[in-house]
Amino acid sequence: MKIAIAGAGAMGSRFGVKLQQAGNAVTLIDNWADHVRAIQTNGLVVTKDGHDTVIPMTAALPQDVHDTFDLIILFTKAMQMDHMLQELKAQLGNQPAVLVLANGIGNVETIERYVPKQNIVAGTTVWSSSLTGPGHITVTGSGSISLQAIVPDQFGDLDHIVETLNGAGLKASPAPDVLAAIWKKAGLNSVLNTYCTLFDCNIAEFGALPNWRELTAGVLDEFQAVATAANVAFDAQADTDLIAAQFAPDKNGEHYPSMHQDMANRRPTEIDFLNGYVAQLGQKLAVPAPNNALLTQLIHSQEALHGIA
Amino acid sequence: MKIAIAGAGAMGSRFGVKLQQAGNAVTLIDNWADHVRAIQTNGLVVTKDGHDTVIPMTAALPQDVHDTFDLIILFTKAMQMDHMLQELKAQLGNQPAVLVLANGIGNVETIERYVPKQNIVAGTTVWSSSLTGPGHITVTGSGSISLQAIVPDQFGDLDHIVETLNGAGLKASPAPDVLAAIWKKAGLNSVLNTYCTLFDCNIAEFGALPNWRELTAGVLDEFQAVATAANVAFDAQADTDLIAAQFAPDKNGEHYPSMHQDMANRRPTEIDFLNGYVAQLGQKLAVPAPNNALLTQLIHSQEALHGIA
């Protein structure tokens, strides 16, 4: 397939490499000029188990892309999603399939403003990757993808997309309820990302707090109430169990979540598409979500104190 | 008068000095043995405008006090109040007047368990002081005291206490509604202490946050709702104005609130007698106070991360 990765940071680059190595024609699209230039000049450097591999790849700024694609995979951060889609208007003209695997709730609403519903596939992934510098990613472990068409009975050929992803070893499988999967992952992130950022601690340190269950329930009970009002399946208890499973040092305990990395590196966080999304949807549906609203404010305050506009 | 200062830290010591210099017989009572021993051995060192003065004073651990007093001024931190009163049971036997000027809401309820209502005077003060080390305080500026008997028409001679305080230059005046004054100060502290501690920032930095008004309203709107249900006068707008007046660098802008100092020095905070008190009272009165409840949890989490039991 001819595939564009829009938002070719840590995760997008890792997916791009695997899809290219499986024989697809891949273009990495990103707005970080230094990153794009480094890939164009030197290829993408992938560090795995201490070894560097240099992989020649096609990379471009959005405005320099003149090709069209069969599939566009969106890995843009939630708050840059709208801008990226505007820049890709020409590429969206030929009605490619659009797959969104980026974190956060609300991405599908954004995409629907630019892409017909029947062309959208949404999903979640537990693959991970770090952007070590311009043109350089560091990868560990493996992962999987759950995905579903937004309007399942109108989507062209989902099997073909699943086969393409699996041909690249990305372990994709159809999800029966992808919206529930997105909320489940967002619930986990709205606890671990948010509190670890607020407290400047890693996941194991959060898990060692005497009141981690109260803090978690404060977020997830509201998630469940808002999800129920929005007709999305959400189980606060199951999400709490999933969170508890991350604490072990041999799982993700030593890990600082991505929002913590964003704050430390003075980048805007995704808070408005995690706790902030649920707080706003709660307000719209008259389901109070005061904890998520306050946590959103607190992270925005921290952004301001870190000089993040 | 024969006066005991129970809880002779920064503020208690400053008050003790002034009352002794005005001719009263003052005993400083504290549970910090190093502090008591330093005063007994070398006198209290008071640093003001860069000058040190050494003032001989009587100091004792609670268990070593065998005297009785006309007036006991309680400057014990809210969470040590109950313990201090238990240790002073013998001194409370002769029915002294008990004046509480310590921060936090709920102190009067604690004192009523040990002292007849008609002997209690409550108040607030804007005097300030820092405990620089054992037997050593540093003082700046001046202040005032507002106070009122808890059962005004049953209290013996409030004028005498006011005169004694004013004879020592402490600028005391009767308050028409001391409970309202305590809540007003607690409202201010529940905003500035709590957020500055959470964000590790000073008062000016808090005031420079784009969303400081939303953060403040999150706390004080709940204060007002709970206060109203508890028949206490509270004006969230007036408290917000008072908070805004602290931001200027020539006011308290450069200052890190006492809770921030407690956290940095690994001492338990007063959160349960500020936001935590209102959250609990709200629960009792069926007036939701979720922001104050969450902020209480967050500060307790930070205490745990700082190794504070």
Coordinates of C-alpha atoms in Angstrom, one line a residue:
Chain A
M1 CA 0.0 0.0 0.0
K2 CA 1.0 3.6 -0.4
I3 CA 1.0 4.8 3.2
A4 CA 1.5 8.2 4.8
I5 CA 2.3 8.5 8.5
A6 CA 1.1 12.0 9.6
G7 CA 2.8 12.9 12.8
A8 CA 6.0 10.9 12.5
G9 CA 7.4 11.2 16.0
A10 CA 8.4 8.3 18.1
M11 CA 5.4 6.0 17.4
G12 CA 4.8 7.1 13.8
S13 CA 8.4 6.6 12.9
R14 CA 8.4 3.1 14.4
F15 CA 5.3 2.1 12.5
G16 CA 6.7 3.7 9.3
V17 CA 9.9 1.6 9.5
K18 CA 8.0 -1.7 10.0
L19 CA 5.5 -0.9 7.2
Q20 CA 8.3 0.0 4.8
Q21 CA 10.3 -3.1 5.6
A22 CA 7.2 -5.2 4.8
G23 CA 7.2 -3.7 1.3
N24 CA 4.8 -0.7 1.5
A25 CA 5.7 2.7 0.1
V26 CA 5.8 4.9 3.2
T27 CA 6.1 8.7 3.6
L28 CA 6.8 10.2 7.0
I29 CA 5.0 13.6 7.4
D30 CA 5.9 15.8 10.3
N31 CA 5.9 19.5 11.2
W32 CA 9.3 19.4 13.1
A33 CA 11.6 20.7 10.4
D34 CA 14.9 19.5 12.1
H35 CA 13.5 16.0 12.3
V36 CA 12.3 15.9 8.7
R37 CA 15.6 17.3 7.5
A38 CA 17.7 14.8 9.5
I39 CA 15.7 11.9 8.0
Q40 CA 16.1 13.3 4.5
T41 CA 19.8 13.8 4.9
N42 CA 20.9 10.8 7.0
G43 CA 18.0 8.4 7.1
L44 CA 16.1 7.5 10.3
V45 CA 18.3 6.1 13.1
V46 CA 16.6 3.4 15.1
T47 CA 18.3 2.3 18.4
K48 CA 17.2 -1.1 19.6
D49 CA 19.0 -3.2 22.3
G50 CA 21.9 -0.7 22.2
H51 CA 22.4 -1.2 18.4
D52 CA 21.8 1.7 15.9
T53 CA 20.4 0.9 12.4
V54 CA 20.1 3.6 9.8
I55 CA 17.1 3.3 7.6
P56 CA 16.6 5.5 4.5
M57 CA 13.1 6.8 4.5
T58 CA 11.0 9.4 2.6
A59 CA 10.1 12.3 4.9
A60 CA 8.5 15.6 4.3
L61 CA 6.9 18.7 5.8
P62 CA 3.1 18.6 5.3
Q63 CA 3.3 21.5 2.8
D64 CA 5.8 19.7 0.7
V65 CA 3.7 16.5 0.2
H66 CA 2.2 16.3 -3.3
D67 CA 1.5 12.6 -3.5
T68 CA -1.7 10.8 -2.6
F69 CA -2.1 7.7 -0.5
D70 CA -4.2 4.6 0.0
L71 CA -3.9 4.9 3.8
I72 CA -3.1 7.8 6.1
I73 CA -2.1 6.8 9.6
L74 CA -2.5 9.7 12.1
F75 CA -0.1 9.8 15.0
T76 CA -0.3 13.5 15.5
K77 CA -0.9 14.6 19.1
A78 CA -4.5 15.3 19.8
M79 CA -4.0 19.1 20.1
Q80 CA -2.2 19.3 16.7
M81 CA -4.7 16.9 14.9
D82 CA -6.9 19.7 13.5
H83 CA -4.0 21.6 12.1
M84 CA -2.4 18.5 10.5
L85 CA -5.7 17.6 8.8
Q86 CA -6.0 21.1 7.4
E87 CA -2.5 20.8 6.0
L88 CA -3.4 17.5 4.4
K89 CA -6.6 18.6 2.7
A90 CA -5.1 17.8 -0.8
Q91 CA -4.1 14.3 0.3
L92 CA -7.6 13.7 1.7
G93 CA -9.2 14.6 -1.7
N94 CA -8.8 11.1 -3.1
Q95 CA -10.6 9.5 -0.2
P96 CA -7.9 7.5 1.4
A97 CA -8.6 5.3 4.4
V98 CA -7.7 7.2 7.6
L99 CA -6.5 5.3 10.6
V100 CA -6.1 7.1 13.9
L101 CA -4.1 5.4 16.7
A102 CA -3.1 8.6 18.6
N103 CA -3.9 8.8 22.3
G104 CA -6.7 10.8 23.8
I105 CA -10.5 11.0 23.4
G106 CA -12.1 13.2 20.8
N107 CA -9.8 12.6 17.9
V108 CA -12.5 11.0 15.9
E109 CA -14.7 14.1 16.3
T110 CA -11.8 16.2 14.9
I111 CA -11.2 13.9 12.0
E112 CA -14.9 13.8 11.0
R113 CA -14.6 17.5 10.2
Y114 CA -12.3 16.6 7.4
V115 CA -12.9 13.0 6.4
P116 CA -16.2 11.2 5.6
K117 CA -17.1 8.9 8.5
Q118 CA -17.1 5.8 6.3
N119 CA -13.4 6.2 5.6
I120 CA -12.3 6.4 9.3
V121 CA -10.8 3.6 11.3
A122 CA -10.0 4.2 14.9
G123 CA -7.8 2.2 17.3
T124 CA -5.5 1.9 20.2
T125 CA -2.0 0.5 20.4
V126 CA 0.3 -0.6 23.2
W127 CA 3.4 -0.3 21.0
S128 CA 5.8 2.2 22.4
S129 CA 8.8 4.2 21.3
S130 CA 10.9 7.3 22.3
L131 CA 12.0 10.2 20.1
T132 CA 15.7 10.4 21.1
G133 CA 16.4 13.5 18.9
P134 CA 15.8 14.7 15.4
G135 CA 15.8 11.7 13.0
H136 CA 16.4 9.3 15.9
I137 CA 14.1 6.9 17.7
T138 CA 14.7 4.3 20.5
V139 CA 12.5 1.3 20.6
T140 CA 12.0 -1.6 23.0
G141 CA 9.6 -4.5 23.3
S142 CA 6.6 -5.2 21.1
G143 CA 2.9 -4.4 21.1
S144 CA -0.4 -4.8 19.4
I145 CA -3.2 -2.8 17.8
S146 CA -7.0 -3.0 18.3
L147 CA -9.0 -1.2 15.6
Q148 CA -12.5 -0.8 14.2
A149 CA -14.1 1.2 11.4
I150 CA -16.3 4.0 12.8
V151 CA -19.2 2.9 10.6
P152 CA -18.3 -0.8 10.3
D153 CA -20.9 -1.8 7.7
Q154 CA -19.9 1.1 5.3
F155 CA -16.1 0.8 5.5
G156 CA -14.5 -0.6 2.3
D157 CA -12.0 -3.3 3.1
L158 CA -10.9 -3.4 6.8
D159 CA -9.4 -6.9 6.3
H160 CA -6.9 -5.4 3.8
I161 CA -5.7 -2.9 6.4
V162 CA -5.5 -5.5 9.1
E163 CA -3.5 -7.7 6.7
T164 CA -1.1 -4.9 5.8
L165 CA -0.5 -4.1 9.5
N166 CA 0.0 -7.7 10.3
G167 CA 2.3 -8.2 7.3
A168 CA 4.5 -5.6 9.0
G169 CA 4.4 -7.6 12.3
L170 CA 2.2 -4.9 14.1
K171 CA -0.2 -7.5 15.6
A172 CA -3.5 -5.8 14.6
S173 CA -6.8 -7.3 15.4
P174 CA -10.4 -6.0 15.0
A175 CA -11.9 -4.7 18.2
P176 CA -15.6 -5.2 18.8
D177 CA -16.0 -1.8 20.5
V178 CA -13.1 0.5 19.7
L179 CA -14.7 3.5 21.4
A180 CA -14.7 1.5 24.6
A181 CA -11.0 0.7 24.0
I182 CA -10.2 4.3 23.4
W183 CA -11.9 5.3 26.7
K184 CA -10.2 2.5 28.5
K185 CA -6.8 3.7 27.5
A186 CA -7.7 7.3 28.1
G187 CA -8.9 6.4 31.6
L188 CA -5.5 4.8 32.3
N189 CA -3.7 7.8 30.9
S190 CA -5.9 10.3 32.8
V191 CA -4.7 8.6 36.0
L192 CA -1.1 7.7 35.4
N193 CA -0.1 10.6 33.1
T194 CA -1.9 13.2 35.0
Y195 CA -0.9 12.3 38.6
C196 CA 2.7 11.3 37.7
T197 CA 3.1 14.7 36.0
L198 CA 1.5 16.6 38.8
F199 CA 3.6 14.9 41.4
D200 CA 6.8 14.6 39.3
C201 CA 7.0 10.8 40.0
N202 CA 7.2 7.6 38.1
I203 CA 4.4 4.9 37.8
A204 CA 5.8 2.8 40.7
E205 CA 6.0 5.8 43.0
F206 CA 2.4 6.6 42.2
G207 CA 1.5 3.0 42.9
A208 CA 3.2 3.2 46.3
L209 CA 1.0 6.1 47.5
P210 CA -1.2 5.1 50.3
N211 CA -4.1 6.9 48.6
W212 CA -3.6 5.9 45.0
R213 CA -6.9 4.1 44.9
E214 CA -8.8 7.2 46.1
L215 CA -7.0 9.3 43.6
T216 CA -7.8 6.8 40.9
A217 CA -11.4 6.5 41.8
G218 CA -11.7 10.3 41.8
V219 CA -10.9 10.2 38.1
L220 CA -12.4 7.0 36.9
D221 CA -15.8 7.1 38.7
E222 CA -16.4 10.3 36.8
F223 CA -15.2 8.7 33.6
Q224 CA -17.8 5.9 34.1
A225 CA -20.6 8.4 34.8
V226 CA -19.9 10.5 31.8
A227 CA -19.3 7.4 29.6
T228 CA -22.6 6.0 30.6
A229 CA -24.4 9.2 29.7
A230 CA -22.6 9.2 26.4
N231 CA -23.5 5.5 25.7
V232 CA -19.9 4.4 25.8
A233 CA -19.0 1.2 27.8
F234 CA -16.6 2.0 30.6
D235 CA -15.8 -0.1 33.7
A236 CA -13.9 1.9 36.4
Q237 CA -13.0 -1.3 38.2
A238 CA -11.5 -3.0 35.2
D239 CA -9.5 0.2 34.4
T240 CA -8.3 0.3 38.0
D241 CA -7.1 -3.3 37.7
L242 CA -5.3 -2.4 34.5
I243 CA -3.6 0.5 36.2
A244 CA -2.5 -1.6 39.2
A245 CA -0.9 -4.0 36.7
Q246 CA 1.5 -1.3 35.6
F247 CA 3.1 -0.7 39.0
A248 CA 5.6 -3.6 38.9
P249 CA 9.2 -2.6 38.0
D250 CA 9.2 -5.3 35.4
K251 CA 6.1 -3.8 33.8
N252 CA 6.0 0.0 33.5
G253 CA 6.9 1.0 37.1
E254 CA 10.2 2.7 36.3
H255 CA 8.5 4.6 33.4
Y256 CA 7.6 8.3 33.4
P257 CA 4.5 8.7 31.3
S258 CA 4.5 10.7 28.1
M259 CA 2.8 13.7 29.7
H260 CA 5.6 13.8 32.3
Q261 CA 8.1 13.8 29.4
D262 CA 6.1 16.6 27.6
M263 CA 6.1 18.8 30.8
A264 CA 9.8 18.2 31.4
N265 CA 10.6 19.1 27.8
R266 CA 8.3 22.2 27.9
R267 CA 5.8 20.8 25.3
P268 CA 2.1 21.3 25.7
T269 CA 0.4 18.3 27.3
E270 CA -2.6 16.3 26.0
I271 CA -4.6 17.0 29.2
D272 CA -7.5 18.6 27.2
F273 CA -8.0 15.2 25.4
L274 CA -7.8 13.2 28.6
N275 CA -9.3 14.5 31.9
G276 CA -10.3 17.7 30.1
Y277 CA -12.3 16.0 27.5
V278 CA -14.3 14.1 30.1
A279 CA -14.8 17.3 32.2
Q280 CA -16.2 19.1 29.1
L281 CA -18.4 16.3 27.9
G282 CA -19.7 15.9 31.4
Q283 CA -20.6 19.6 31.4
K284 CA -22.4 19.2 28.1
L285 CA -24.3 16.1 29.4
A286 CA -25.0 17.6 32.8
V287 CA -22.9 14.9 34.5
P288 CA -20.6 16.6 37.0
A289 CA -16.9 15.7 36.7
P290 CA -15.3 18.2 39.1
N291 CA -12.2 16.1 39.8
N292 CA -11.3 15.8 36.1
A293 CA -12.0 19.5 35.7
L294 CA -9.7 20.5 38.5
L295 CA -6.9 18.2 37.4
T296 CA -7.1 19.7 33.9
Q297 CA -6.7 23.2 35.5
L298 CA -3.8 22.0 37.7
I299 CA -1.9 20.6 34.7
H300 CA -2.5 23.8 32.7
S301 CA -1.2 25.8 35.7
Q302 CA 1.9 23.6 35.7
E303 CA 2.3 24.2 32.0
A304 CA 2.2 27.9 32.7
L305 CA 4.8 27.6 35.4
H306 CA 7.0 25.7 33.0
G307 CA 6.7 28.5 30.5
I308 CA 4.6 26.4 28.1
A309 CA 2.2 28.7 26.2
Chain B
M1 CA -0.6 38.3 83.9
K2 CA 0.8 34.9 84.2
I3 CA 0.8 33.6 80.7
A4 CA 1.8 30.3 79.1
I5 CA 2.4 30.1 75.3
A6 CA 1.6 26.5 74.4
G7 CA 3.3 25.8 71.0
A8 CA 6.2 28.2 71.2
G9 CA 7.4 28.0 67.7
A10 CA 7.9 31.0 65.4
M11 CA 4.7 32.9 66.3
G12 CA 4.4 31.7 69.9
S13 CA 8.0 32.8 70.7
R14 CA 7.4 36.2 69.1
F15 CA 4.3 36.8 71.2
G16 CA 6.0 35.5 74.3
V17 CA 8.9 38.0 73.9
K18 CA 6.5 40.9 73.5
L19 CA 4.3 39.9 76.4
Q20 CA 7.3 39.4 78.7
Q21 CA 8.8 42.7 77.7
A22 CA 5.5 44.4 78.7
G23 CA 5.9 43.0 82.2
N24 CA 4.0 39.7 82.1
A25 CA 5.3 36.4 83.5
V26 CA 5.6 34.3 80.4
T27 CA 6.4 30.5 80.1
L28 CA 7.1 29.1 76.6
I29 CA 5.9 25.5 76.3
D30 CA 6.9 23.3 73.4
N31 CA 7.4 19.7 72.5
W32 CA 10.6 20.3 70.5
A33 CA 13.2 19.4 73.1
D34 CA 16.2 21.0 71.2
H35 CA 14.3 24.2 71.0
V36 CA 13.3 24.2 74.7
R37 CA 16.9 23.3 75.7
A38 CA 18.4 26.0 73.6
I39 CA 16.2 28.7 75.2
Q40 CA 16.9 27.3 78.7
T41 CA 20.6 27.3 78.1
N42 CA 21.2 30.4 75.9
G43 CA 18.0 32.4 75.9
L44 CA 15.8 33.0 72.9
V45 CA 17.7 34.6 70.0
V46 CA 15.6 37.1 68.0
T47 CA 16.9 38.4 64.7
K48 CA 15.3 41.6 63.4
D49 CA 16.6 43.8 60.6
G50 CA 19.9 41.8 60.7
H51 CA 20.4 42.3 64.4
D52 CA 20.4 39.5 67.0
T53 CA 19.1 40.1 70.5
V54 CA 19.3 37.4 73.2
I55 CA 16.3 37.3 75.5
P56 CA 16.4 35.2 78.6
M57 CA 13.0 33.3 78.9
T58 CA 11.4 30.5 80.8
A59 CA 10.9 27.5 78.5
A60 CA 9.7 23.9 79.3
L61 CA 8.5 20.7 77.8
P62 CA 4.8 20.2 78.6
Q63 CA 5.5 17.4 81.1
D64 CA 7.8 19.7 83.0
V65 CA 5.3 22.5 83.6
H66 CA 4.0 22.5 87.2
D67 CA 2.8 26.1 87.4
T68 CA -0.7 27.4 86.6
F69 CA -1.6 30.4 84.5
D70 CA -4.2 33.2 84.1
L71 CA -4.0 32.9 80.3
I72 CA -2.9 30.1 78.0
I73 CA -2.3 31.2 74.4
L74 CA -2.4 28.2 72.0
F75 CA -0.1 28.5 69.0
T76 CA 0.1 24.7 68.6
K77 CA -0.4 23.5 65.0
A78 CA -4.0 22.3 64.5
M79 CA -2.9 18.6 64.2
Q80 CA -1.0 18.7 67.5
M81 CA -3.7 20.7 69.3
D82 CA -5.4 17.7 70.9
H83 CA -2.2 16.2 72.1
M84 CA -1.0 19.5 73.6
L85 CA -4.3 20.0 75.5
Q86 CA -4.0 16.5 76.9
E87 CA -0.5 17.3 78.2
L88 CA -1.8 20.5 79.8
K89 CA -4.7 19.0 81.7
A90 CA -3.2 20.0 85.0
Q91 CA -2.7 23.6 83.9
L92 CA -6.3 23.7 82.7
G93 CA -7.6 22.6 86.1
N94 CA -7.6 26.2 87.5
Q95 CA -9.8 27.4 84.7
P96 CA -7.5 29.8 82.9
A97 CA -8.6 31.8 79.9
V98 CA -7.6 30.0 76.7
L99 CA -6.8 32.0 73.7
V100 CA -6.4 30.3 70.3
L101 CA -4.7 32.2 67.5
A102 CA -3.5 29.1 65.5
N103 CA -4.3 28.8 61.9
G104 CA -7.0 26.4 60.6
I105 CA -10.6 25.7 61.1
G106 CA -11.8 23.3 63.8
N107 CA -9.4 24.3 66.6
V108 CA -12.3 25.5 68.7
E109 CA -14.0 22.1 68.5
T110 CA -10.8 20.5 69.7
I111 CA -10.4 22.9 72.6
E112 CA -14.0 22.5 73.7
R113 CA -13.2 18.9 74.5
Y114 CA -10.8 20.1 77.3
V115 CA -11.9 23.6 78.2
P116 CA -15.3 25.0 79.2
K117 CA -16.8 27.0 76.3
Q118 CA -17.1 30.1 78.5
N119 CA -13.3 30.3 79.0
I120 CA -12.3 30.1 75.3
V121 CA -11.3 33.1 73.2
A122 CA -10.6 32.6 69.5
G123 CA -8.9 34.9 67.1
T124 CA -6.8 35.4 64.1
T125 CA -3.6 37.3 63.7
V126 CA -1.6 38.7 60.8
W127 CA 1.7 38.9 62.8
S128 CA 4.3 36.7 61.2
S129 CA 7.6 35.1 62.3
S130 CA 10.0 32.4 61.2
L131 CA 11.7 29.7 63.3
T132 CA 15.3 29.9 62.1
G133 CA 16.5 27.0 64.3
P134 CA 16.3 25.8 67.9
G135 CA 16.0 28.8 70.2
H136 CA 16.1 31.2 67.3
I137 CA 13.4 33.2 65.5
T138 CA 13.5 35.8 62.8
V139 CA 10.9 38.6 62.7
T140 CA 9.8 41.3 60.3
G141 CA 7.1 43.8 60.1
S142 CA 4.1 44.2 62.5
G143 CA 0.6 42.8 62.6
S144 CA -2.7 42.8 64.5
I145 CA -5.1 40.4 66.3
S146 CA -8.9 40.1 66.0
L147 CA -10.5 38.1 68.8
Q148 CA -13.8 37.2 70.4
A149 CA -15.0 35.0 73.2
I150 CA -16.8 31.9 71.9
V151 CA -19.7 32.7 74.3
P152 CA -19.4 36.4 74.5
D153 CA -21.9 37.1 77.3
Q154 CA -20.4 34.4 79.6
F155 CA -16.7 35.3 79.2
G156 CA -15.2 36.9 82.3
D157 CA -13.1 39.9 81.3
L158 CA -12.2 40.1 77.7
D159 CA -11.2 43.8 78.1
H160 CA -8.4 42.7 80.4
I161 CA -7.0 40.3 77.8
V162 CA -7.3 42.9 75.1
E163 CA -5.5 45.4 77.3
T164 CA -2.7 42.9 78.1
L165 CA -2.1 42.1 74.4
N166 CA -2.2 45.8 73.5
G167 CA 0.1 46.7 76.5
A168 CA 2.6 44.4 74.6
G169 CA 2.0 46.2 71.3
L170 CA 0.2 43.3 69.7
K171 CA -2.6 45.6 68.3
A172 CA -5.6 43.4 69.5
S173 CA -9.2 44.4 68.8
P174 CA -12.5 42.6 69.5
A175 CA -14.0 41.1 66.3
P176 CA -17.8 41.1 65.9
D177 CA -17.7 37.6 64.3
V178 CA -14.5 35.7 64.9
L179 CA -15.7 32.5 63.3
A180 CA -16.1 34.5 60.0
A181 CA -12.6 35.8 60.5
I182 CA -11.2 32.3 61.0
W183 CA -12.9 31.0 57.9
K184 CA -11.8 34.1 55.9
K185 CA -8.2 33.4 56.9
A186 CA -8.6 29.6 56.3
G187 CA -10.1 30.4 52.8
L188 CA -7.0 32.4 52.0
N189 CA -4.7 29.7 53.3
S190 CA -6.6 27.0 51.5
V191 CA -5.9 28.7 48.3
L192 CA -2.3 30.1 48.7
N193 CA -0.9 27.5 51.0
T194 CA -2.3 24.6 49.1
Y195 CA -1.6 25.6 45.5
C196 CA 1.8 27.0 46.3
T197 CA 2.7 23.7 47.9
L198 CA 1.3 21.6 45.1
F199 CA 3.1 23.7 42.4
D200 CA 6.2 24.4 44.4
C201 CA 5.9 28.1 43.7
N202 CA 5.7 31.4 45.6
I203 CA 2.7 33.6 46.0
A204 CA 3.6 35.9 43.1
E205 CA 4.1 33.0 40.8
F206 CA 0.7 31.7 41.8
G207 CA -0.8 35.1 41.1
A208 CA 0.8 35.2 37.6
L209 CA -1.0 32.0 36.6
P210 CA -3.5 32.6 33.8
N211 CA -6.0 30.5 35.6
W212 CA -5.5 31.6 39.2
R213 CA -9.0 32.9 39.4
E214 CA -10.5 29.6 38.3
L215 CA -8.3 27.7 40.8
T216 CA -9.3 30.1 43.6
A217 CA -13.0 29.9 42.7
G218 CA -12.7 26.1 42.8
V219 CA -11.8 26.3 46.5
L220 CA -13.7 29.3 47.7
D221 CA -17.1 28.7 46.0
E222 CA -17.2 25.4 48.0
F223 CA -16.1 27.3 51.1
Q224 CA -19.0 29.6 50.7
A225 CA -21.6 26.8 50.1
V226 CA -20.4 24.8 53.2
A227 CA -20.1 27.9 55.4
T228 CA -23.6 29.0 54.5
A229 CA -24.9 25.5 55.4
A230 CA -23.0 25.8 58.7
N231 CA -24.3 29.3 59.4
V232 CA -21.0 30.9 59.1
A233 CA -20.6 34.2 57.1
F234 CA -18.3 33.7 54.2
D235 CA -17.8 35.9 51.1
A236 CA -15.9 34.1 48.3
Q237 CA -15.5 37.4 46.4
A238 CA -14.1 39.3 49.4
D239 CA -11.6 36.4 50.0
T240 CA -10.6 36.5 46.4
D241 CA -9.9 40.2 46.6
L242 CA -7.8 39.6 49.8
I243 CA -5.8 36.9 48.0
A244 CA -5.2 39.2 45.0
A245 CA -3.8 41.8 47.3
Q246 CA -1.0 39.4 48.4
F247 CA 0.5 39.0 44.9
A248 CA 2.6 42.2 44.9
P249 CA 6.3 41.7 45.6
D250 CA 6.1 44.4 48.2
K251 CA 3.3 42.5 50.0
N252 CA 3.7 38.7 50.2
G253 CA 4.6 37.9 46.6
E254 CA 8.1 36.6 47.3
H255 CA 6.8 34.6 50.2
Y256 CA 6.5 30.8 50.2
P257 CA 3.5 30.0 52.5
S258 CA 4.0 28.0 55.7
M259 CA 2.6 24.8 54.2
H260 CA 5.3 25.0 51.5
Q261 CA 7.9 25.3 54.3
D262 CA 6.4 22.4 56.1
M263 CA 6.5 20.2 53.0
A264 CA 10.1 21.3 52.1
N265 CA 11.1 20.5 55.7
R266 CA 9.3 17.1 55.7
R267 CA 6.8 18.1 58.4
P268 CA 3.1 17.1 58.2
T269 CA 0.9 19.9 56.7
E270 CA -2.2 21.5 58.1
I271 CA -4.3 20.5 55.1
D272 CA -6.8 18.5 57.2
F273 CA -7.7 21.8 59.0
L274 CA -8.0 23.8 55.8
N275 CA -9.4 22.3 52.6
G276 CA -9.8 19.0 54.4
Y277 CA -12.0 20.4 57.1
V278 CA -14.3 22.0 54.6
A279 CA -14.5 18.8 52.6
Q280 CA -15.4 16.8 55.7
L281 CA -17.9 19.3 57.0
G282 CA -19.4 19.5 53.5
Q283 CA -19.9 15.7 53.5
K284 CA -21.5 15.9 57.0
L285 CA -23.9 18.7 55.8
A286 CA -24.5 17.1 52.4
V287 CA -22.9 20.0 50.6
P288 CA -20.5 18.6 48.0
A289 CA -16.9 20.0 48.2
P290 CA -15.1 17.8 45.6
N291 CA -12.3 20.3 44.8
N292 CA -11.4 20.7 48.5
A293 CA -11.6 16.9 48.9
L294 CA -9.3 16.3 45.9
L295 CA -6.8 19.0 46.9
T296 CA -6.6 17.4 50.4
Q297 CA -5.8 14.0 48.8
L298 CA -3.2 15.6 46.5
I299 CA -1.4 17.2 49.4
H300 CA -1.4 14.0 51.4
S301 CA 0.0 12.2 48.3
Q302 CA 2.8 14.8 48.2
E303 CA 3.5 14.3 51.9
A304 CA 3.9 10.6 51.2
L305 CA 6.2 11.3 48.3
H306 CA 8.3 13.5 50.7
G307 CA 8.4 10.6 53.2
I308 CA 6.2 12.4 55.7
A309 CA 4.2 9.8 57.7

